[in-house]
Amino acid sequence: MKCVDYSLYLVLDPDLCGGLDGMVHTARQAVAGGVTIIQLRASAWKKRRWLDAALALKALLAPLGVPLIINDHVDVAMLADADGVHLGQADLPVAKARCLLGADKIVGLSVSNAAQLTDVDGADYLGVGPVYPTRTKKDAAPVLGVEAFSRIAAASSLPVVAIGGIDADNCAPLIAAGAHGVAVVSAICGHDDPRAAARGFRRQRTED
Amino acid sequence: MKCVDYSLYLVLDPDLCGGLDGMVHTARQAVAGGVTIIQLRASAWKKRRWLDAALALKALLAPLGVPLIINDHVDVAMLADADGVHLGQADLPVAKARCLLGADKIVGLSVSNAAQLTDVDGADYLGVGPVYPTRTKKDAAPVLGVEAFSRIAAASSLPVVAIGGIDADNCAPLIAAGAHGVAVVSAICGHDDPRAAARGFRRQRTED
């Protein structure tokens, strides 16, 4: 198993962050506040912008030791030498992405129900959700709630990151339910002070 | 320069062809009618479907000696061992795609005006258009017309494929204007008899 700290996982959304410059600013501040891993997810972008953003984020994050994960686009991850990819159920299969990226890169897979646990071979971690209602992912599956999340986390042999509608006030039950980490979009990207927002999550964990 | 016959270039659109099975059927018939190269362009699809389609088309086309080009997604092209990719101005840069694909694969680039000819290094061919009004590409640039196409073709040292609103009745002036090939979407994909539709284009060329 790779040594990755999934505890506070930021998904960068260019619309919420204010484009590329806003994403770099948000990432820098969020890492200062305690974010441990960052995913680039710019679903509406064409790939030249993806690559520009991935290269800028890689240059920022690599010296800080914070892994950069690219949503969906394995080609962009390869060109930016990102630390891995995150795949949805309709994206390239995990084994195919692994084939292109090699054994050392991180491959994450989205899981939205227990049935999908039967086909997670080769993934390094699972993104499980949406655990709460979310507005930042338009094609999200039905909301799981804490109990269903807990059952999926218990049934998984892989590290599990909870995602969907998570903020500092509702993350504690997920960690108690077995989440190795919580993934956050709008609670940090849409915040005036991303560092303070990230610190709010760290404080919750410390108080558990 | 690679030895590629661009003369009748079919862009497969899953909506016009009726999904994956329809694309395979259309491709088979169109090649029988004289199509020389095929591009998969399924802009609205997630990548697992892209890969399934690319593998199915590769299995069909490789024994026939017809190159398969993947629009935009270099990762899909690599996994399907396709013959190349076609890139738009906002997609990955040609040099980056080449970096992943290697020297032997075909890399095509879309060009919609003469100014874009200054940055085509590393491409094997150019897709120039839209030469006529088109309904199959929603984000198409302004229509060039035959005269502007002719100037771009004359200024290009690379093979030029005309695209956009082309059918058997309006392709002859483009070939006369220097097109190495014509790219067709709806005139073949949307046709009841793709073989006959492709033959209609071959007949035009013969009569020139």
Short mmCIF file of C-alpha atoms in Angstrom, two decimals:
data_model
loop_
_atom_site.label_atom_id
_atom_site.label_comp_id
_atom_site.label_asym_id
_atom_site.label_seq_id
_atom_site.Cartn_x
_atom_site.Cartn_y
_atom_site.Cartn_z
CA MET A 1 0.00 0.00 0.00
CA LYS A 2 1.22 3.49 -0.83
CA CYS A 3 1.91 5.93 1.98
CA VAL A 4 -0.66 8.64 1.27
CA ASP A 5 -2.37 10.96 3.76
CA TYR A 6 -5.98 11.16 2.55
CA SER A 7 -7.25 12.88 5.71
CA LEU A 8 -8.17 16.25 4.18
CA TYR A 9 -8.68 15.88 0.43
CA LEU A 10 -9.41 19.06 -1.53
CA VAL A 11 -11.14 18.85 -4.92
CA LEU A 12 -10.32 22.04 -6.83
CA ASP A 13 -13.17 23.38 -8.96
CA PRO A 14 -12.18 26.26 -11.27
CA ASP A 15 -15.66 27.80 -11.24
CA LEU A 16 -15.73 28.04 -7.45
CA CYS A 17 -12.08 29.10 -7.17
CA GLY A 18 -12.09 31.74 -9.93
CA GLY A 19 -10.11 30.05 -12.69
CA LEU A 20 -6.49 28.92 -12.77
CA ASP A 21 -5.00 31.71 -10.64
CA GLY A 22 -7.75 31.25 -8.07
CA MET A 23 -7.09 27.50 -7.95
CA VAL A 24 -3.38 27.99 -7.32
CA HIS A 25 -4.13 30.57 -4.60
CA THR A 26 -6.74 28.30 -3.01
CA ALA A 27 -4.39 25.31 -3.13
CA ARG A 28 -1.53 27.22 -1.49
CA GLN A 29 -3.72 28.55 1.30
CA ALA A 30 -5.55 25.28 1.81
CA VAL A 31 -2.30 23.33 2.18
CA ALA A 32 -1.11 25.90 4.71
CA GLY A 33 -4.34 25.19 6.58
CA GLY A 34 -3.85 21.43 6.58
CA VAL A 35 -5.08 19.97 3.28
CA THR A 36 -3.10 16.77 2.61
CA ILE A 37 -3.96 15.89 -1.00
CA ILE A 38 -5.45 17.80 -3.94
CA GLN A 39 -7.50 16.77 -6.96
CA LEU A 40 -7.98 18.88 -10.08
CA ARG A 41 -11.52 18.52 -11.46
CA ALA A 42 -12.40 20.94 -14.25
CA SER A 43 -15.09 18.96 -16.03
CA ALA A 44 -16.10 21.75 -18.39
CA TRP A 45 -12.55 22.58 -19.51
CA LYS A 46 -10.80 21.56 -22.71
CA LYS A 47 -7.52 19.79 -22.18
CA ARG A 48 -5.05 22.55 -22.95
CA ARG A 49 -6.35 24.42 -19.88
CA TRP A 50 -6.32 21.18 -17.87
CA LEU A 51 -2.65 20.73 -18.70
CA ASP A 52 -1.77 24.34 -17.86
CA ALA A 53 -3.54 24.00 -14.51
CA ALA A 54 -2.00 20.61 -13.76
CA LEU A 55 1.51 21.91 -14.45
CA ALA A 56 0.96 25.00 -12.27
CA LEU A 57 -0.44 22.92 -9.40
CA LYS A 58 2.31 20.31 -9.70
CA ALA A 59 4.95 23.06 -9.46
CA LEU A 60 3.25 24.37 -6.32
CA LEU A 61 2.49 21.08 -4.59
CA ALA A 62 5.49 18.85 -5.33
CA PRO A 63 7.91 20.88 -3.12
CA LEU A 64 5.29 20.79 -0.36
CA GLY A 65 5.00 17.01 -0.57
CA VAL A 66 1.28 17.19 -1.31
CA PRO A 67 0.08 14.73 -3.98
CA LEU A 68 -1.74 16.07 -7.05
CA ILE A 69 -4.52 13.87 -8.45
CA ILE A 70 -6.09 14.47 -11.87
CA ASN A 71 -9.76 13.68 -12.36
CA ASP A 72 -10.56 11.45 -15.35
CA HIS A 73 -7.78 12.47 -17.79
CA VAL A 74 -4.91 10.00 -17.66
CA ASP A 75 -3.14 11.74 -20.55
CA VAL A 76 -3.05 15.02 -18.62
CA ALA A 77 -1.78 13.22 -15.51
CA MET A 78 1.04 11.63 -17.54
CA LEU A 79 2.08 14.91 -19.15
CA ALA A 80 2.08 16.81 -15.85
CA ASP A 81 3.73 13.93 -13.98
CA ALA A 82 0.89 14.17 -11.49
CA ASP A 83 0.80 11.74 -8.59
CA GLY A 84 -2.27 9.96 -9.82
CA VAL A 85 -5.79 10.01 -11.22
CA HIS A 86 -9.29 9.76 -9.86
CA LEU A 87 -11.74 7.77 -11.95
CA GLY A 88 -15.52 7.61 -11.98
CA GLN A 89 -17.46 4.47 -12.84
CA ALA A 90 -17.89 5.67 -16.45
CA ASP A 91 -14.28 6.79 -16.88
CA LEU A 92 -11.44 4.54 -18.05
CA PRO A 93 -11.26 1.26 -16.09
CA VAL A 94 -8.78 1.24 -13.20
CA ALA A 95 -6.65 -1.48 -14.80
CA LYS A 96 -6.34 0.51 -18.04
CA ALA A 97 -5.34 3.69 -16.26
CA ARG A 98 -2.83 1.68 -14.21
CA CYS A 99 -1.45 0.24 -17.42
CA LEU A 100 -0.60 3.74 -18.67
CA LEU A 101 0.48 5.23 -15.33
CA GLY A 102 2.48 2.40 -13.81
CA ALA A 103 2.41 0.85 -10.36
CA ASP A 104 3.76 3.84 -8.43
CA LYS A 105 0.99 6.31 -9.24
CA ILE A 106 -2.17 6.67 -7.16
CA VAL A 107 -5.41 5.50 -8.77
CA GLY A 108 -8.65 6.39 -6.99
CA LEU A 109 -12.13 5.17 -7.88
CA SER A 110 -15.55 6.66 -7.15
CA VAL A 111 -18.02 4.29 -5.51
CA SER A 112 -21.61 5.29 -4.87
CA ASN A 113 -23.08 2.03 -3.56
CA ALA A 114 -22.04 -1.28 -1.99
CA ALA A 115 -22.49 -3.24 -5.23
CA GLN A 116 -19.67 -1.28 -6.85
CA LEU A 117 -17.23 -2.65 -4.23
CA THR A 118 -17.07 -5.89 -6.22
CA ASP A 119 -15.06 -4.19 -8.96
CA VAL A 120 -12.36 -2.07 -7.33
CA ASP A 121 -9.31 -4.23 -8.12
CA GLY A 122 -6.16 -2.22 -8.62
CA ALA A 123 -7.43 1.00 -7.03
CA ASP A 124 -5.42 2.60 -4.22
CA TYR A 125 -8.35 4.29 -2.53
CA LEU A 126 -12.09 4.77 -2.93
CA GLY A 127 -14.01 8.02 -3.04
CA VAL A 128 -17.37 7.11 -1.52
CA GLY A 129 -20.41 9.32 -1.84
CA PRO A 130 -22.28 11.49 -2.06
CA VAL A 131 -22.56 11.12 1.70
CA TYR A 132 -24.62 14.33 1.99
CA PRO A 133 -26.55 16.38 -0.60
CA THR A 134 -24.19 18.25 -2.92
CA ARG A 135 -24.54 21.00 -5.48
CA THR A 136 -21.05 20.86 -6.98
CA LYS A 137 -21.42 17.61 -8.93
CA LYS A 138 -24.29 17.65 -11.36
CA ASP A 139 -24.34 13.94 -12.19
CA ALA A 140 -24.05 12.74 -8.59
CA ALA A 141 -25.65 9.44 -7.50
CA PRO A 142 -28.32 9.27 -4.75
CA VAL A 143 -27.20 10.51 -1.32
CA LEU A 144 -25.86 7.70 0.92
CA GLY A 145 -26.12 9.18 4.39
CA VAL A 146 -23.79 8.23 7.24
CA GLU A 147 -25.18 4.73 7.85
CA ALA A 148 -24.80 3.50 4.27
CA PHE A 149 -21.38 5.14 4.11
CA SER A 150 -20.40 3.32 7.28
CA ARG A 151 -21.41 -0.06 5.82
CA ILE A 152 -19.41 0.59 2.63
CA ALA A 153 -16.37 1.74 4.62
CA ALA A 154 -16.55 -1.39 6.78
CA ALA A 155 -16.80 -3.63 3.72
CA SER A 156 -13.84 -2.03 1.94
CA SER A 157 -10.28 -3.25 2.29
CA LEU A 158 -9.06 -0.01 0.68
CA PRO A 159 -8.76 3.44 2.29
CA VAL A 160 -12.06 5.24 1.95
CA VAL A 161 -12.51 8.97 1.40
CA ALA A 162 -16.01 10.35 2.02
CA ILE A 163 -17.24 12.95 -0.48
CA GLY A 164 -20.36 15.04 -1.10
CA GLY A 165 -21.69 18.03 0.82
CA ILE A 166 -19.05 17.77 3.56
CA ASP A 167 -18.17 20.76 5.73
CA ALA A 168 -16.40 21.22 9.05
CA ASP A 169 -19.63 20.80 10.97
CA ASN A 170 -20.73 17.48 9.47
CA CYS A 171 -17.43 15.65 8.92
CA ALA A 172 -16.97 14.13 12.39
CA PRO A 173 -19.61 11.36 12.00
CA LEU A 174 -17.90 10.23 8.78
CA ILE A 175 -14.53 9.89 10.44
CA ALA A 176 -16.19 8.03 13.28
CA ALA A 177 -17.80 5.79 10.64
CA GLY A 178 -14.44 4.76 9.25
CA ALA A 179 -13.46 7.42 6.70
CA HIS A 180 -9.71 7.67 6.20
CA GLY A 181 -10.34 11.13 4.88
CA VAL A 182 -12.96 13.64 3.84
CA ALA A 183 -13.06 15.23 0.40
CA VAL A 184 -14.16 18.82 0.24
CA VAL A 185 -15.05 21.10 -2.67
CA SER A 186 -17.19 24.16 -1.93
CA ALA A 187 -16.42 24.29 1.82
CA ILE A 188 -12.86 25.32 0.89
CA CYS A 189 -13.00 26.44 -2.79
CA GLY A 190 -15.91 28.77 -2.15
CA HIS A 191 -14.51 30.17 1.09
CA ASP A 192 -13.04 33.68 1.40
CA ASP A 193 -10.20 32.31 3.53
CA PRO A 194 -9.26 28.81 2.32
CA ARG A 195 -6.59 28.46 5.01
CA ALA A 196 -9.04 29.15 7.80
CA ALA A 197 -11.57 26.83 6.17
CA ALA A 198 -9.02 24.00 6.04
CA ARG A 199 -8.04 24.67 9.66
CA GLY A 200 -11.69 24.30 10.63
CA PHE A 201 -11.59 20.71 9.38
CA ARG A 202 -8.31 19.94 11.15
CA ARG A 203 -9.78 21.24 14.38
CA GLN A 204 -12.72 18.86 14.04
CA ARG A 205 -10.40 15.91 13.63
CA THR A 206 -8.31 16.89 16.67
CA GLU A 207 -11.43 17.18 18.79
CA ASP A 208 -12.77 13.74 17.82
CA MET B 1 6.10 12.01 -44.06
CA LYS B 2 3.78 9.14 -43.25
CA CYS B 3 2.05 7.30 -46.04
CA VAL B 4 -1.62 8.02 -45.23
CA ASP B 5 -4.53 8.26 -47.65
CA TYR B 6 -6.61 11.18 -46.38
CA SER B 7 -8.79 11.38 -49.49
CA LEU B 8 -12.11 10.35 -47.91
CA TYR B 9 -11.99 10.93 -44.16
CA LEU B 10 -15.03 9.84 -42.15
CA VAL B 11 -15.70 11.37 -38.73
CA LEU B 12 -17.94 8.96 -36.81
CA ASP B 13 -20.54 10.62 -34.61
CA PRO B 14 -22.39 8.22 -32.28
CA ASP B 15 -25.55 10.34 -32.22
CA LEU B 16 -25.86 10.33 -36.01
CA CYS B 17 -24.85 6.67 -36.35
CA GLY B 18 -27.02 5.26 -33.56
CA GLY B 19 -24.47 4.45 -30.86
CA LEU B 20 -21.59 1.98 -30.87
CA ASP B 21 -23.20 -0.73 -33.00
CA GLY B 22 -24.32 1.85 -35.51
CA MET B 23 -20.82 3.30 -35.70
CA VAL B 24 -19.28 -0.11 -36.39
CA HIS B 25 -21.91 -0.80 -39.06
CA THR B 26 -21.40 2.64 -40.63
CA ALA B 27 -17.61 2.24 -40.58
CA ARG B 28 -17.76 -1.18 -42.26
CA GLN B 29 -20.10 0.00 -44.99
CA ALA B 30 -18.30 3.30 -45.50
CA VAL B 31 -14.93 1.58 -45.95
CA ALA B 32 -16.53 -0.77 -48.49
CA GLY B 33 -17.68 2.37 -50.31
CA GLY B 34 -14.24 3.96 -50.36
CA VAL B 35 -13.60 5.75 -47.02
CA THR B 36 -9.83 5.77 -46.45
CA ILE B 37 -9.45 6.93 -42.82
CA ILE B 38 -11.82 7.13 -39.84
CA GLN B 39 -11.98 9.37 -36.80
CA LEU B 40 -13.95 8.61 -33.63
CA ARG B 41 -15.50 11.79 -32.19
CA ALA B 42 -17.94 11.21 -29.35
CA SER B 43 -17.67 14.53 -27.55
CA ALA B 44 -20.53 13.87 -25.12
CA TRP B 45 -19.32 10.40 -24.07
CA LYS B 46 -17.46 9.43 -20.92
CA LYS B 47 -14.22 7.61 -21.53
CA ARG B 48 -15.23 4.05 -20.79
CA ARG B 49 -17.57 4.19 -23.80
CA TRP B 50 -14.85 5.89 -25.85
CA LEU B 51 -12.50 3.03 -25.10
CA ASP B 52 -15.09 0.37 -25.92
CA ALA B 53 -15.83 2.08 -29.23
CA ALA B 54 -12.15 2.60 -30.06
CA LEU B 55 -11.36 -1.07 -29.42
CA ALA B 56 -14.31 -2.21 -31.55
CA LEU B 57 -13.37 0.10 -34.43
CA LYS B 58 -9.70 -0.83 -34.21
CA ALA B 59 -10.62 -4.53 -34.46
CA LEU B 60 -12.69 -3.76 -37.57
CA LEU B 61 -10.35 -1.35 -39.30
CA ALA B 62 -6.85 -2.71 -38.66
CA PRO B 63 -7.33 -5.81 -40.88
CA LEU B 64 -8.70 -3.51 -43.59
CA GLY B 65 -5.65 -1.26 -43.43
CA VAL B 66 -7.77 1.78 -42.60
CA PRO B 67 -6.27 4.08 -39.94
CA LEU B 68 -8.32 4.87 -36.82
CA ILE B 69 -7.90 8.39 -35.39
CA ILE B 70 -9.18 9.35 -31.92
CA ASN B 71 -10.46 12.87 -31.38
CA ASP B 72 -8.93 14.68 -28.40
CA HIS B 73 -8.27 11.77 -26.00
CA VAL B 74 -4.64 10.65 -26.21
CA ASP B 75 -5.12 8.21 -23.33
CA VAL B 76 -7.89 6.41 -25.23
CA ALA B 77 -5.74 6.33 -28.39
CA MET B 78 -2.87 4.76 -26.43
CA LEU B 79 -5.05 2.11 -24.80
CA ALA B 80 -6.73 1.15 -28.09
CA ASP B 81 -3.45 1.31 -30.02
CA ALA B 82 -5.22 3.61 -32.44
CA ASP B 83 -3.26 5.00 -35.37
CA GLY B 84 -3.36 8.56 -34.11
CA VAL B 85 -5.25 11.47 -32.62
CA HIS B 86 -6.94 14.58 -33.92
CA LEU B 87 -6.51 17.70 -31.79
CA GLY B 88 -8.39 20.99 -31.68
CA GLN B 89 -6.75 24.29 -30.84
CA ALA B 90 -7.92 23.98 -27.21
CA ASP B 91 -6.94 20.32 -26.85
CA LEU B 92 -3.50 19.11 -25.75
CA PRO B 93 -0.67 20.72 -27.75
CA VAL B 94 0.61 18.65 -30.70
CA ALA B 95 4.08 18.29 -29.15
CA LYS B 96 2.63 16.93 -25.89
CA ALA B 97 0.43 14.41 -27.67
CA ARG B 98 3.42 13.38 -29.78
CA CYS B 99 5.43 12.96 -26.61
CA LEU B 100 2.96 10.35 -25.35
CA LEU B 101 2.20 8.68 -28.69
CA GLY B 102 5.64 8.51 -30.30
CA ALA B 103 6.84 9.44 -33.75
CA ASP B 104 5.00 6.73 -35.66
CA LYS B 105 1.44 7.74 -34.78
CA ILE B 106 -0.58 10.24 -36.80
CA VAL B 107 -1.29 13.59 -35.12
CA GLY B 108 -3.80 15.88 -36.83
CA LEU B 109 -4.60 19.46 -35.88
CA SER B 110 -7.70 21.57 -36.53
CA VAL B 111 -7.05 24.93 -38.16
CA SER B 112 -9.81 27.45 -38.71
CA ASN B 113 -7.87 30.45 -40.04
CA ALA B 114 -4.54 31.34 -41.65
CA ALA B 115 -3.05 32.74 -38.42
CA GLN B 116 -3.18 29.29 -36.85
CA LEU B 117 -0.77 27.98 -39.52
CA THR B 118 2.10 29.54 -37.56
CA ASP B 119 1.76 26.89 -34.84
CA VAL B 120 1.39 23.51 -36.50
CA ASP B 121 4.84 22.07 -35.81
CA GLY B 122 4.83 18.35 -35.35
CA ALA B 123 1.42 17.71 -36.88
CA ASP B 124 1.08 15.19 -39.71
CA TYR B 125 -1.95 16.80 -41.32
CA LEU B 126 -4.33 19.70 -40.83
CA GLY B 127 -8.11 19.60 -40.65
CA VAL B 128 -9.16 22.94 -42.12
CA GLY B 129 -12.65 24.31 -41.70
CA PRO B 130 -15.48 24.74 -41.43
CA VAL B 131 -15.39 25.23 -45.18
CA TYR B 132 -19.19 25.25 -45.40
CA PRO B 133 -21.91 25.78 -42.74
CA THR B 134 -22.19 22.75 -40.46
CA ARG B 135 -24.66 21.55 -37.86
CA THR B 136 -22.66 18.64 -36.41
CA LYS B 137 -20.06 20.66 -34.48
CA LYS B 138 -21.60 23.04 -31.99
CA ASP B 139 -18.45 25.05 -31.21
CA ALA B 140 -17.36 25.48 -34.83
CA ALA B 141 -15.43 28.60 -35.94
CA PRO B 142 -16.76 30.99 -38.65
CA VAL B 143 -17.28 29.44 -42.09
CA LEU B 144 -14.23 29.83 -44.37
CA GLY B 145 -15.69 29.31 -47.83
CA VAL B 146 -13.70 27.89 -50.73
CA GLU B 147 -11.50 30.93 -51.35
CA ALA B 148 -10.18 31.24 -47.80
CA PHE B 149 -9.74 27.46 -47.69
CA SER B 150 -7.75 27.64 -50.90
CA ARG B 151 -5.38 30.27 -49.45
CA ILE B 152 -4.81 28.18 -46.30
CA ALA B 153 -4.21 25.03 -48.34
CA ALA B 154 -1.70 26.87 -50.53
CA ALA B 155 0.13 28.24 -47.48
CA SER B 156 0.38 24.87 -45.74
CA SER B 157 3.30 22.51 -46.18
CA LEU B 158 1.23 19.73 -44.57
CA PRO B 159 -1.54 17.65 -46.14
CA VAL B 160 -4.83 19.49 -45.71
CA VAL B 161 -8.21 17.87 -45.12
CA ALA B 162 -11.25 20.10 -45.64
CA ILE B 163 -14.07 19.74 -43.11
CA GLY B 164 -17.47 21.24 -42.40
CA GLY B 165 -20.74 20.80 -44.26
CA ILE B 166 -19.18 18.74 -47.06
CA ASP B 167 -21.29 16.43 -49.21
CA ALA B 168 -20.79 14.72 -52.56
CA ASP B 169 -22.20 17.71 -54.41
CA ASN B 170 -19.95 20.39 -52.94
CA CYS B 171 -16.63 18.55 -52.48
CA ALA B 172 -15.16 19.02 -55.98
CA PRO B 173 -14.21 22.73 -55.56
CA LEU B 174 -12.29 21.85 -52.38
CA ILE B 175 -10.24 19.20 -54.11
CA ALA B 176 -9.59 21.64 -56.94
CA ALA B 177 -8.52 24.15 -54.29
CA GLY B 178 -5.83 21.84 -52.96
CA ALA B 179 -7.51 19.57 -50.41
CA HIS B 180 -5.71 16.25 -49.99
CA GLY B 181 -8.94 14.94 -48.61
CA VAL B 182 -12.44 15.80 -47.51
CA ALA B 183 -13.78 15.00 -44.06
CA VAL B 184 -17.40 14.02 -43.82
CA VAL B 185 -19.74 13.51 -40.88
CA SER B 186 -23.47 13.70 -41.55
CA ALA B 187 -23.26 13.02 -45.30
CA ILE B 188 -22.22 9.45 -44.43
CA CYS B 189 -23.17 8.93 -40.74
CA GLY B 190 -26.70 10.15 -41.28
CA HIS B 191 -27.22 8.25 -44.53
CA ASP B 192 -29.40 5.14 -44.86
CA ASP B 193 -26.76 3.50 -47.04
CA PRO B 194 -23.27 4.57 -45.91
CA ARG B 195 -21.62 2.51 -48.65
CA ALA B 196 -23.55 4.26 -51.40
CA ALA B 197 -22.90 7.63 -49.73
CA ALA B 198 -19.15 6.99 -49.68
CA ARG B 199 -19.26 5.83 -53.30
CA GLY B 200 -20.92 9.12 -54.21
CA PHE B 201 -17.81 10.93 -53.00
CA ARG B 202 -15.43 8.59 -54.86
CA ARG B 203 -17.40 9.18 -58.04
CA GLN B 204 -16.97 12.94 -57.64
CA ARG B 205 -13.21 12.56 -57.35
CA THR B 206 -13.02 10.33 -60.41
CA GLU B 207 -14.97 12.84 -62.47
CA ASP B 208 -12.75 15.78 -61.52
#
